[in-house]
Short mmCIF file of C-alpha atoms and ligand atoms in Angstrom, two decimals:
data_model
loop_
_atom_site.label_atom_id
_atom_site.label_comp_id
_atom_site.label_asym_id
_atom_site.label_seq_id
_atom_site.Cartn_x
_atom_site.Cartn_y
_atom_site.Cartn_z
CA MET A 1 23.05 -8.51 25.63
CA ASN A 2 26.33 -6.57 25.89
CA ARG A 3 28.34 -5.43 22.88
CA ARG A 4 30.77 -8.34 23.03
CA ASP A 5 28.02 -10.97 23.07
CA PHE A 6 26.18 -9.10 20.40
CA LEU A 7 29.17 -8.85 18.11
CA MET A 8 30.02 -12.49 18.59
CA SER A 9 26.52 -13.57 17.73
CA SER A 10 26.50 -11.23 14.72
CA LEU A 11 29.86 -12.32 13.48
CA GLY A 12 28.77 -15.89 13.84
CA MET A 13 26.17 -15.15 11.22
CA VAL A 14 28.42 -13.45 8.71
CA GLY A 15 31.35 -15.82 8.81
CA ALA A 16 32.33 -17.42 5.49
CA GLY A 17 29.10 -17.17 3.56
CA ALA A 18 26.95 -18.15 6.48
CA ALA A 19 24.36 -15.60 5.39
CA LEU A 20 23.60 -17.85 2.45
CA ALA A 21 23.48 -21.03 4.46
CA PRO A 22 20.11 -21.64 6.12
CA ALA A 23 21.52 -24.18 8.53
CA ALA A 24 24.08 -21.71 9.79
CA LEU A 25 21.43 -19.13 10.55
CA ALA A 26 19.04 -21.50 12.17
CA LYS A 27 21.54 -23.65 14.04
CA PRO A 28 21.86 -22.03 17.48
CA LYS A 29 18.13 -21.54 17.87
CA ALA A 30 17.18 -24.89 16.42
CA LYS A 31 19.36 -26.55 19.03
CA ARG A 32 17.79 -24.60 21.85
CA ALA A 33 14.32 -25.41 20.51
CA GLY A 34 15.21 -29.08 20.46
CA GLN A 35 15.65 -31.37 17.50
CA GLY A 36 12.48 -32.30 15.73
CA ASP A 37 10.76 -29.79 17.90
CA GLY A 38 10.08 -27.19 15.25
CA ALA A 39 6.31 -27.27 15.50
CA PHE A 40 4.33 -24.07 15.86
CA PRO A 41 1.22 -23.93 18.07
CA PRO A 42 -1.89 -25.52 16.51
CA GLY A 43 -3.96 -22.97 14.58
CA PHE A 44 -1.00 -20.64 14.07
CA TYR A 45 -1.84 -18.12 11.36
CA TRP A 46 0.63 -18.23 8.49
CA GLY A 47 0.02 -15.26 6.24
CA ALA A 48 1.41 -12.53 4.06
CA ALA A 49 1.06 -8.76 3.97
CA THR A 50 0.71 -5.92 1.49
CA ALA A 51 -0.44 -2.29 1.67
CA ALA A 52 -2.87 -0.36 -0.51
CA TYR A 53 -0.61 2.23 -2.07
CA GLN A 54 2.11 -0.34 -2.65
CA VAL A 55 -0.03 -2.79 -4.64
CA GLU A 56 -3.44 -1.48 -5.69
CA GLY A 57 -2.71 1.00 -8.49
CA ALA A 58 -5.96 2.41 -9.94
CA TYR A 59 -5.02 5.69 -8.35
CA ARG A 60 -7.84 7.68 -9.93
CA GLU A 61 -10.45 5.04 -10.42
CA ASP A 62 -14.02 4.80 -9.14
CA GLY A 63 -13.97 8.10 -7.33
CA LYS A 64 -10.77 7.64 -5.37
CA GLY A 65 -9.42 10.89 -3.92
CA GLU A 66 -5.83 12.09 -3.91
CA SER A 67 -3.59 10.86 -1.09
CA ILE A 68 -0.31 12.38 0.12
CA TRP A 69 1.54 9.60 -1.71
CA ASP A 70 -0.28 10.30 -4.97
CA ARG A 71 1.03 13.87 -4.62
CA PHE A 72 4.48 13.13 -3.18
CA VAL A 73 5.58 10.79 -5.99
CA LEU A 74 5.19 13.68 -8.45
CA ALA A 75 7.86 15.77 -6.69
CA PRO A 76 11.07 15.55 -8.72
CA GLY A 77 13.85 13.49 -7.18
CA LYS A 78 11.81 12.05 -4.31
CA ILE A 79 11.32 8.52 -5.66
CA LYS A 80 14.01 6.39 -7.23
CA ASN A 81 13.72 6.35 -11.03
CA GLY A 82 10.67 8.58 -10.79
CA ASP A 83 8.52 5.53 -10.04
CA THR A 84 4.93 5.91 -8.80
CA GLY A 85 2.26 3.66 -7.35
CA ASN A 86 -0.21 4.68 -10.07
CA VAL A 87 -0.35 1.11 -11.37
CA ALA A 88 1.88 -0.87 -8.99
CA CYS A 89 0.74 -4.53 -8.95
CA ASP A 90 -2.70 -3.51 -10.23
CA SER A 91 -4.27 -5.41 -7.33
CA TYR A 92 -7.38 -3.23 -7.60
CA HIS A 93 -8.16 -5.28 -10.72
CA ARG A 94 -6.06 -8.38 -10.05
CA TYR A 95 -7.00 -9.14 -6.45
CA MET A 96 -8.23 -12.59 -7.45
CA ASP A 97 -4.71 -13.32 -8.71
CA ASP A 98 -3.40 -12.27 -5.29
CA ILE A 99 -5.83 -14.58 -3.56
CA ALA A 100 -4.69 -17.40 -5.86
CA LEU A 101 -1.13 -16.73 -4.66
CA LEU A 102 -2.20 -16.90 -1.03
CA LYS A 103 -3.97 -20.18 -1.68
CA ALA A 104 -1.00 -21.62 -3.56
CA MET A 105 1.14 -20.82 -0.52
CA ASN A 106 -1.34 -22.45 1.88
CA LEU A 107 -1.77 -19.17 3.75
CA LYS A 108 -4.68 -18.56 6.09
CA SER A 109 -4.35 -14.83 6.76
CA TYR A 110 -4.01 -11.84 4.47
CA ARG A 111 -2.94 -8.52 5.91
CA PHE A 112 -3.83 -5.72 3.49
CA SER A 113 -4.61 -2.06 4.03
CA ILE A 114 -7.55 0.10 3.13
CA ALA A 115 -7.01 3.29 1.15
CA TRP A 116 -8.84 5.99 3.10
CA THR A 117 -9.16 8.00 -0.13
CA ARG A 118 -11.23 5.26 -1.75
CA ILE A 119 -13.71 5.47 1.14
CA GLN A 120 -13.68 9.24 1.77
CA PRO A 121 -11.92 10.93 -1.13
CA ASP A 122 -11.27 14.08 0.92
CA GLY A 123 -10.85 12.35 4.27
CA THR A 124 -14.18 13.64 5.47
CA GLY A 125 -17.77 13.57 4.29
CA PRO A 126 -19.89 10.90 2.60
CA VAL A 127 -18.76 7.45 1.66
CA ASN A 128 -17.70 6.70 -1.89
CA GLN A 129 -19.66 3.49 -2.44
CA LYS A 130 -17.56 2.28 -5.38
CA GLY A 131 -14.42 2.42 -3.25
CA LEU A 132 -16.13 0.55 -0.44
CA ASP A 133 -17.35 -2.05 -2.92
CA TYR A 134 -13.76 -2.94 -3.78
CA TYR A 135 -13.05 -3.91 -0.16
CA ASN A 136 -16.38 -5.73 -0.03
CA ARG A 137 -15.34 -7.79 -3.03
CA LEU A 138 -11.87 -8.44 -1.62
CA THR A 139 -13.27 -9.46 1.78
CA ASP A 140 -15.87 -11.78 0.35
CA ALA A 141 -13.37 -13.45 -1.98
CA LEU A 142 -10.90 -13.99 0.86
CA LEU A 143 -13.55 -15.54 3.06
CA ALA A 144 -14.69 -17.76 0.22
CA ALA A 145 -11.09 -18.93 -0.13
CA GLY A 146 -10.87 -19.73 3.60
CA ILE A 147 -8.43 -16.87 4.25
CA ARG A 148 -8.81 -14.45 7.17
CA PRO A 149 -9.00 -10.81 6.03
CA MET A 150 -6.88 -8.64 8.35
CA PRO A 151 -7.09 -5.01 7.27
CA THR A 152 -4.98 -2.11 8.45
CA LEU A 153 -6.87 1.16 8.39
CA TYR A 154 -3.90 3.42 7.83
CA HIS A 155 -0.76 2.44 5.95
CA TRP A 156 0.56 5.95 5.26
CA ASP A 157 -1.82 7.26 2.56
CA LEU A 158 -3.46 10.27 4.24
CA PRO A 159 -6.04 12.10 2.11
CA GLN A 160 -4.23 15.12 0.62
CA ASN A 161 -7.12 17.33 1.68
CA LEU A 162 -6.39 16.53 5.34
CA GLU A 163 -2.69 17.26 4.82
CA ASP A 164 -3.70 20.62 3.35
CA ARG A 165 -5.61 21.24 6.59
CA GLY A 166 -2.54 20.52 8.73
CA GLY A 167 -1.93 16.78 8.38
CA TRP A 168 -0.94 14.61 11.33
CA PRO A 169 0.51 17.52 13.33
CA ALA A 170 -3.05 18.91 13.52
CA ARG A 171 -5.28 17.39 16.20
CA GLU A 172 -8.33 17.51 13.94
CA THR A 173 -6.83 14.70 11.86
CA ALA A 174 -7.39 12.31 14.80
CA ASP A 175 -11.11 13.11 14.75
CA ARG A 176 -11.32 12.59 10.99
CA TYR A 177 -9.50 9.26 11.36
CA ALA A 178 -11.97 8.11 14.04
CA GLU A 179 -14.86 8.95 11.72
CA TYR A 180 -13.29 6.88 8.95
CA ALA A 181 -12.61 3.98 11.35
CA GLY A 182 -16.26 3.99 12.40
CA ILE A 183 -17.38 3.89 8.77
CA MET A 184 -15.19 0.88 8.08
CA GLY A 185 -16.26 -0.94 11.23
CA LYS A 186 -19.89 -0.56 10.24
CA ALA A 187 -19.33 -1.51 6.61
CA LEU A 188 -17.15 -4.62 7.06
CA GLY A 189 -17.46 -5.49 10.74
CA ASP A 190 -20.08 -8.12 10.01
CA ARG A 191 -17.42 -10.15 8.15
CA ILE A 192 -14.04 -8.94 9.44
CA GLU A 193 -13.21 -9.45 13.08
CA THR A 194 -9.51 -8.51 13.34
CA TRP A 195 -8.55 -4.88 12.66
CA SER A 196 -5.29 -2.97 12.86
CA LEU A 197 -5.45 0.77 13.45
CA PHE A 198 -2.09 1.97 12.09
CA ASN A 199 1.02 0.67 10.44
CA GLU A 200 4.39 1.76 11.84
CA SER A 201 3.51 5.06 13.44
CA LYS A 202 7.10 5.89 14.27
CA THR A 203 8.25 5.49 10.69
CA PHE A 204 5.63 7.47 8.81
CA THR A 205 5.71 10.36 11.28
CA ALA A 206 9.53 10.60 11.37
CA LEU A 207 10.17 10.08 7.68
CA GLY A 208 7.17 12.13 6.58
CA TYR A 209 7.37 15.12 8.94
CA ASN A 210 10.96 15.22 10.20
CA GLN A 211 13.20 13.86 7.48
CA GLY A 212 11.06 14.70 4.48
CA VAL A 213 11.87 11.52 2.61
CA PHE A 214 8.34 10.08 2.74
CA ALA A 215 5.05 11.81 2.06
CA PRO A 216 4.19 14.55 2.78
CA GLY A 217 7.88 15.49 2.63
CA ARG A 218 8.03 17.95 5.50
CA LYS A 219 11.18 18.68 7.50
CA ASP A 220 9.89 20.22 10.71
CA PRO A 221 10.93 18.58 13.97
CA TYR A 222 8.24 20.39 15.96
CA ALA A 223 5.50 19.33 13.56
CA PHE A 224 6.90 15.83 13.74
CA ILE A 225 6.64 15.65 17.53
CA ARG A 226 3.07 16.93 17.41
CA SER A 227 2.25 14.39 14.74
CA THR A 228 3.26 11.58 17.10
CA HIS A 229 0.73 12.82 19.64
CA THR A 230 -2.07 13.16 17.11
CA VAL A 231 -1.41 9.63 15.95
CA ASN A 232 -1.61 8.38 19.52
CA LEU A 233 -4.88 10.27 19.97
CA ALA A 234 -6.14 8.71 16.75
CA HIS A 235 -5.33 5.27 18.12
CA GLY A 236 -7.56 5.82 21.14
CA LEU A 237 -10.35 7.52 19.21
CA GLY A 238 -10.24 5.03 16.34
CA TYR A 239 -10.32 2.09 18.72
CA LYS A 240 -13.41 3.48 20.43
CA ALA A 241 -15.08 4.21 17.09
CA LEU A 242 -14.54 0.63 15.90
CA LYS A 243 -15.88 -0.79 19.16
CA ALA A 244 -18.88 1.53 18.96
CA ALA A 245 -19.55 0.30 15.42
CA ASN A 246 -19.40 -3.31 16.57
CA PRO A 247 -18.34 -4.37 20.09
CA LYS A 248 -17.31 -7.79 18.80
CA LEU A 249 -14.42 -6.43 16.74
CA LYS A 250 -10.89 -7.28 17.86
CA VAL A 251 -8.83 -4.15 17.49
CA GLY A 252 -5.05 -3.90 17.57
CA SER A 253 -2.32 -1.86 15.94
CA VAL A 254 0.99 -2.51 14.21
CA TYR A 255 4.33 -1.24 15.54
CA ASP A 256 7.77 -1.59 14.00
CA VAL A 257 10.21 -2.50 16.72
CA THR A 258 13.94 -3.10 16.97
CA PRO A 259 16.17 -4.22 19.82
CA MET A 260 18.37 -1.35 20.98
CA ILE A 261 21.76 -2.80 21.70
CA PRO A 262 24.32 -0.66 23.59
CA ALA A 263 27.51 -0.36 21.53
CA SER A 264 29.58 -0.87 24.69
CA ASP A 265 29.18 -1.27 28.43
CA ARG A 266 29.91 2.44 28.90
CA PRO A 267 27.05 4.06 30.85
CA GLU A 268 26.58 6.62 28.05
CA ASP A 269 25.96 3.89 25.51
CA VAL A 270 23.64 2.00 27.82
CA ALA A 271 21.69 5.24 28.37
CA ALA A 272 21.57 5.76 24.60
CA ALA A 273 20.02 2.32 24.12
CA ASP A 274 17.53 2.99 26.89
CA ILE A 275 16.32 6.33 25.55
CA TRP A 276 16.06 5.01 22.02
CA ASP A 277 14.08 2.04 23.24
CA LYS A 278 11.61 4.44 24.80
CA TRP A 279 11.43 6.69 21.76
CA GLN A 280 11.40 4.03 19.05
CA ASN A 281 9.74 1.06 20.70
CA LEU A 282 7.49 2.43 23.43
CA TRP A 283 6.41 5.91 22.34
CA PHE A 284 3.37 4.54 20.51
CA ALA A 285 2.73 0.98 21.70
CA GLN A 286 3.13 1.52 25.43
CA THR A 287 1.54 4.96 25.33
CA VAL A 288 -1.64 3.69 23.75
CA ILE A 289 -1.91 0.63 25.96
CA GLU A 290 -1.18 2.51 29.20
CA GLY A 291 -2.52 5.96 28.33
CA ARG A 292 0.74 7.68 29.30
CA TYR A 293 4.06 8.49 27.65
CA PRO A 294 7.34 6.91 28.69
CA GLU A 295 9.31 9.34 30.84
CA GLY A 296 12.66 10.85 30.02
CA VAL A 297 12.43 11.35 26.26
CA PHE A 298 11.58 15.06 26.53
CA PRO A 299 12.05 17.35 29.53
CA ALA A 300 8.84 16.96 31.57
CA ASP A 301 8.19 20.71 31.73
CA ARG A 302 8.27 21.12 27.96
CA GLN A 303 6.51 17.97 26.89
CA PRO A 304 2.92 19.31 27.05
CA GLU A 305 3.75 22.24 24.81
CA LEU A 306 5.74 20.09 22.40
CA LEU A 307 2.88 17.61 22.04
CA ASN A 308 0.11 20.22 22.10
CA TRP A 309 -1.30 18.28 25.01
CA LYS A 310 -4.86 19.04 26.24
CA ASP A 311 -6.70 18.01 29.41
CA GLY A 312 -8.31 14.63 28.86
CA ASP A 313 -5.73 13.40 26.33
CA ALA A 314 -4.67 10.51 28.53
CA ASP A 315 -8.16 9.07 28.24
CA ARG A 316 -8.47 10.02 24.57
CA MET A 317 -5.37 8.14 23.50
CA HIS A 318 -5.86 5.11 25.73
CA ALA A 319 -6.87 1.91 23.96
CA ASP A 320 -6.97 -1.49 25.64
CA LEU A 321 -5.80 -3.21 22.47
CA ASP A 322 -7.10 -6.73 21.91
CA PHE A 323 -3.88 -7.81 20.19
CA VAL A 324 -0.64 -6.20 19.07
CA GLY A 325 1.10 -6.48 15.72
CA PHE A 326 4.87 -6.23 15.45
CA ASN A 327 6.98 -5.65 12.38
CA TYR A 328 10.60 -6.69 12.65
CA TYR A 329 13.38 -6.14 10.13
CA SER A 330 16.68 -5.69 12.01
CA GLY A 331 18.45 -4.65 15.19
CA THR A 332 20.01 -1.30 16.13
CA LEU A 333 23.33 -0.70 17.81
CA CYS A 334 23.25 2.45 19.99
CA ALA A 335 26.18 4.63 20.96
CA TYR A 336 26.33 8.00 22.64
CA GLY A 337 26.88 10.85 20.23
CA LYS A 338 25.41 13.96 18.72
CA GLU A 339 23.83 14.39 15.31
CA ALA A 340 25.81 11.53 13.85
CA SER A 341 22.66 9.65 12.97
CA GLY A 342 21.46 12.24 10.51
CA VAL A 343 18.30 12.60 12.57
CA PRO A 344 17.59 16.35 12.84
CA LEU A 345 17.72 17.51 16.42
CA ILE A 346 15.62 20.15 18.11
CA ASP A 347 16.75 22.40 20.92
CA VAL A 348 15.28 20.31 23.73
CA ASP A 349 16.80 17.09 22.51
CA ALA A 350 20.22 18.40 21.62
CA LYS A 351 21.57 16.02 24.21
CA TRP A 352 19.91 12.96 22.79
CA PRO A 353 22.56 10.35 22.66
CA TYR A 354 22.28 8.67 19.33
CA ALA A 355 24.91 7.72 16.83
CA PRO A 356 24.38 4.21 15.60
CA PRO A 357 27.44 2.51 14.28
CA ALA A 358 26.71 -0.08 11.63
CA LEU A 359 25.63 -3.48 12.88
CA GLU A 360 28.23 -6.00 11.95
CA THR A 361 26.02 -8.55 10.24
CA ALA A 362 25.23 -9.78 6.75
CA LYS A 363 23.11 -7.36 4.74
CA THR A 364 20.15 -7.70 2.41
CA ASP A 365 20.26 -6.09 -1.04
CA PHE A 366 18.66 -3.03 0.61
CA GLY A 367 21.64 -2.90 2.99
CA TRP A 368 19.57 -3.88 6.03
CA ASN A 369 21.18 -6.05 8.72
CA VAL A 370 20.23 -9.70 8.85
CA TYR A 371 19.85 -10.27 12.58
CA PRO A 372 17.40 -13.04 13.52
CA GLN A 373 18.50 -13.10 17.15
CA GLY A 374 17.06 -9.59 17.46
CA PHE A 375 13.63 -10.93 16.45
CA HIS A 376 13.58 -13.20 19.46
CA ASP A 377 14.98 -10.52 21.75
CA ILE A 378 12.56 -7.76 20.78
CA LEU A 379 9.57 -10.10 21.11
CA VAL A 380 10.63 -11.03 24.62
CA ARG A 381 11.18 -7.32 25.38
CA MET A 382 7.85 -6.11 23.99
CA HIS A 383 5.94 -8.91 25.70
CA LYS A 384 6.76 -7.11 28.97
CA VAL A 385 4.74 -4.16 27.65
CA THR A 386 1.90 -5.99 25.96
CA GLY A 387 1.23 -8.49 28.75
CA ASN A 388 -1.11 -11.34 27.86
CA ARG A 389 -2.41 -9.80 24.67
CA PRO A 390 -1.96 -12.04 21.64
CA ILE A 391 0.82 -10.93 19.35
CA GLU A 392 0.82 -11.20 15.58
CA ILE A 393 3.93 -10.70 13.48
CA THR A 394 2.47 -8.36 10.91
CA GLU A 395 5.62 -7.94 8.84
CA ASN A 396 9.03 -9.51 8.52
CA GLY A 397 11.02 -9.99 5.36
CA CYS A 398 13.93 -8.93 3.20
CA ALA A 399 14.73 -7.34 -0.13
CA TYR A 400 16.74 -9.50 -2.52
CA ASN A 401 16.46 -8.44 -6.09
CA MET A 402 17.34 -11.46 -8.21
CA GLY A 403 15.00 -12.02 -11.13
CA PRO A 404 13.98 -14.99 -13.30
CA THR A 405 16.72 -17.17 -14.70
CA ALA A 406 16.65 -19.05 -18.03
CA ASP A 407 14.17 -21.55 -16.62
CA GLY A 408 11.75 -18.73 -15.90
CA GLN A 409 12.02 -19.34 -12.15
CA ILE A 410 13.29 -17.10 -9.37
CA HIS A 411 15.93 -18.81 -7.28
CA ASP A 412 16.32 -16.83 -4.06
CA PRO A 413 18.10 -18.97 -1.47
CA GLN A 414 19.05 -15.85 0.50
CA ARG A 415 15.40 -15.15 1.23
CA ILE A 416 14.78 -18.74 2.31
CA ALA A 417 17.79 -18.46 4.63
CA PHE A 418 16.47 -15.21 6.02
CA TYR A 419 13.06 -16.66 6.76
CA ARG A 420 14.41 -19.87 8.15
CA GLY A 421 16.57 -18.00 10.65
CA HIS A 422 13.73 -15.70 11.66
CA PHE A 423 11.21 -18.53 12.05
CA ALA A 424 13.62 -20.30 14.39
CA ALA A 425 14.02 -17.09 16.42
CA MET A 426 10.23 -16.59 16.55
CA LEU A 427 9.68 -20.17 17.62
CA GLN A 428 12.20 -19.74 20.41
CA ALA A 429 10.35 -16.65 21.60
CA ILE A 430 7.11 -18.69 21.65
CA LYS A 431 8.84 -21.37 23.68
CA ASP A 432 10.05 -18.63 26.01
CA GLY A 433 6.43 -17.65 26.68
CA VAL A 434 5.68 -14.90 24.11
CA PRO A 435 2.08 -15.42 22.89
CA VAL A 436 2.69 -15.12 19.14
CA ARG A 437 -0.32 -16.48 17.26
CA GLY A 438 0.42 -15.47 13.68
CA TYR A 439 3.05 -14.43 11.16
CA HIS A 440 2.79 -12.37 7.97
CA ALA A 441 5.67 -12.31 5.51
CA TRP A 442 6.47 -9.00 3.93
CA SER A 443 5.52 -9.31 1.25
CA LEU A 444 3.12 -11.49 -0.67
CA MET A 445 4.66 -10.01 -3.80
CA ASP A 446 7.15 -7.44 -5.03
CA ASN A 447 5.64 -3.97 -4.86
CA PHE A 448 6.23 -0.23 -4.69
CA GLU A 449 8.87 0.24 -1.99
CA TRP A 450 8.14 3.90 -1.18
CA ALA A 451 11.11 6.22 -1.84
CA SER A 452 12.99 3.27 -3.42
CA GLY A 453 10.25 2.75 -6.02
CA TYR A 454 10.43 -0.68 -7.63
CA SER A 455 14.16 -1.08 -7.05
CA GLN A 456 13.79 -3.23 -3.91
CA ARG A 457 11.94 -6.53 -4.13
CA PHE A 458 10.55 -7.94 -0.87
CA GLY A 459 8.15 -10.40 -2.46
CA LEU A 460 7.65 -14.13 -2.13
CA THR A 461 6.26 -13.64 -5.62
CA TRP A 462 8.04 -11.99 -8.53
CA VAL A 463 5.98 -9.30 -10.23
CA ASP A 464 6.75 -8.25 -13.77
CA PHE A 465 5.80 -4.60 -13.56
CA ALA A 466 5.63 -4.30 -17.33
CA ASN A 467 2.55 -6.51 -17.50
CA GLY A 468 1.56 -7.42 -13.93
CA THR A 469 2.25 -11.13 -14.20
CA ARG A 470 3.12 -12.91 -10.97
CA THR A 471 5.50 -15.85 -10.50
CA ILE A 472 5.97 -17.50 -7.13
CA LYS A 473 9.66 -17.51 -6.19
CA ASP A 474 11.49 -20.49 -4.72
CA SER A 475 11.04 -18.80 -1.32
CA GLY A 476 7.28 -18.70 -1.83
CA LYS A 477 7.23 -22.42 -2.62
CA TRP A 478 9.34 -23.11 0.44
CA TYR A 479 7.05 -20.95 2.60
CA ALA A 480 4.05 -22.91 1.31
CA GLY A 481 5.64 -26.03 2.78
CA VAL A 482 6.20 -24.39 6.17
CA ALA A 483 2.63 -23.15 6.27
CA ALA A 484 1.20 -26.56 5.34
CA ALA A 485 3.30 -28.43 7.88
CA ASN A 486 3.06 -25.70 10.58
CA THR A 487 6.60 -26.60 11.41
CA ILE A 488 10.17 -25.74 10.54
O1 IFM B 1 7.41 -1.80 2.48
C1 IFM B 1 7.48 -1.49 3.81
C2 IFM B 1 6.11 -1.50 4.45
O2 IFM B 1 5.25 -0.62 3.81
C3 IFM B 1 6.21 -1.08 5.90
N1 IFM B 1 7.21 -1.85 6.58
C4 IFM B 1 8.50 -2.00 5.99
C5 IFM B 1 8.36 -2.47 4.55
C6 IFM B 1 9.75 -2.60 3.90
O3 IFM B 1 10.38 -1.37 3.89
#
C-alpha cells in the first residue's frame, strides 16, 4: 500500500468519531467478507492471554528465585508510580478465579507463561518442585474446565543469576534455556501439546539491552545485537529439547509484527520500509524457520563478529516450527532519516533509514495507533514466510482505562470497537488464505503493564488492584458472545 492509500484508509477510520463507532471500523472489511458471512472456521480457538510476571504476584513464594523484572522494578524511576509485579493480579493464588473468567467468556484456549524462576530459581540446577506444582495445578484445572493450556516458556523474566552471568548477550544463556525447556516438556508434556518458545523476541531484546527501559535496563547496542543471536540460538535449541522430551509436542514461538508502510513513494522511504521489515518482522521468525538471517540489515563482512557467530550456528538456531504465533497491535509508517526514531545507532548502522512519522489514525489511551487494516496486511505478509504452518494470534488488544461507573460495571465501547474492527480484518485474512486457527485477546484481565505499571489497562476484565477482585467489562461480555457464536 502506498502512502496515499494508507493515509486515506487511516483517515477513514478517524473521521468524526469513527474510532468509537464499531460499524465504521468494521464496514469496509465486512463488505468484502460478504454480508452474513462473518463465520470463523469450525473449531477456531477463541482465547485470552496473560504472562507470569504481569499477573502471578507471589514473587518470593514457594522457593521462587529472583528474575530480572523482580530486580528491575526496584530501580528508582524505571516503573510508573513505582509499581511492581510483587502482587499483581495474585493469580498464583487466584488462578481458579481466572479460569472462571475464561469459562464465563466461553473461551477454549488460555495462553499463559511459565516463570522460569519458579522452576529453576537460579536458571540452572535442580527443579523447584513447589514451583512446578503450581503449573501442574493450573494445567489440570484448565483441562478440567475444557480449556486448552497454551504456555509460553519465556515472557521476559530471565533468572537474575543468568543476567549476572551475561544475560541474553551471552551464548551460554541459550544452553540454560534449552535445559529449562526440556524440564518443562518432560513435566507437562503428557498433558500440554501446544508450546510457545518465546514471546516477542524483538521487543525484550531491544527494550532490555538497547534502550534500557525494560529489564535488565542495559543500553549497549552491541550487547543488544548479540542478544538477538542468542535468542535465535535458544529457539533452535529449545525446540529440539522439547521434541527430545516428547516428540508429540507441537512447538511454535510468538513474534510481534507490524506492517512497515513507506511514508511516500520515494525510493528512500520504500527502502526504509524494506529494511525495517527485515529487522523487525523477519529477524527472528524467518531466521528460525529458515536457519539463516535476512540479508542487508548489517554489512555482510561485519555480521559474524556482531552476532558472535560460530560454525554450526545455522543448524543450532534452525527450528521447523509446528505453528507460529503473531502478536499485532498497530502499523508503522517508515521514512528515511537518521536518529529521529530515538533508537540508538551503532557505527555500522549509522545509515539505517528510520524516522517514523506518527501514523494518522485514532489512538488508544496508551497512544497506540488503531489500525485494523494493518492486521490483515501483516498476516498476509507473514504467511509468505511461514508457509502452510498454522498461525495463532497470540495477542491483540488495546489499553483503555475507564473504570467502573455508578452501576459497578465497566462500559468500554472503544475496546469493543477495536476488537470488532480487528476481527473483521482477521477474518478477511483467513478468507484470503492465511491459515489462522486461533485468537487470544490481550488480555484476559488488567495487569502489570511493564514500565507503565498499572496505569494502562488492556483487560477484558477489570481488576481492582487494592483487593484483587475481578469484574468482566462490557467488552468481555461482548467477546463471550463472539466466542460462543464463532462469528462476527
Ligand atoms: O503487555 C504486553 C505483553 O506483555 C507483550 N505484548 C504487548 C502487551 C501490551 O504492551
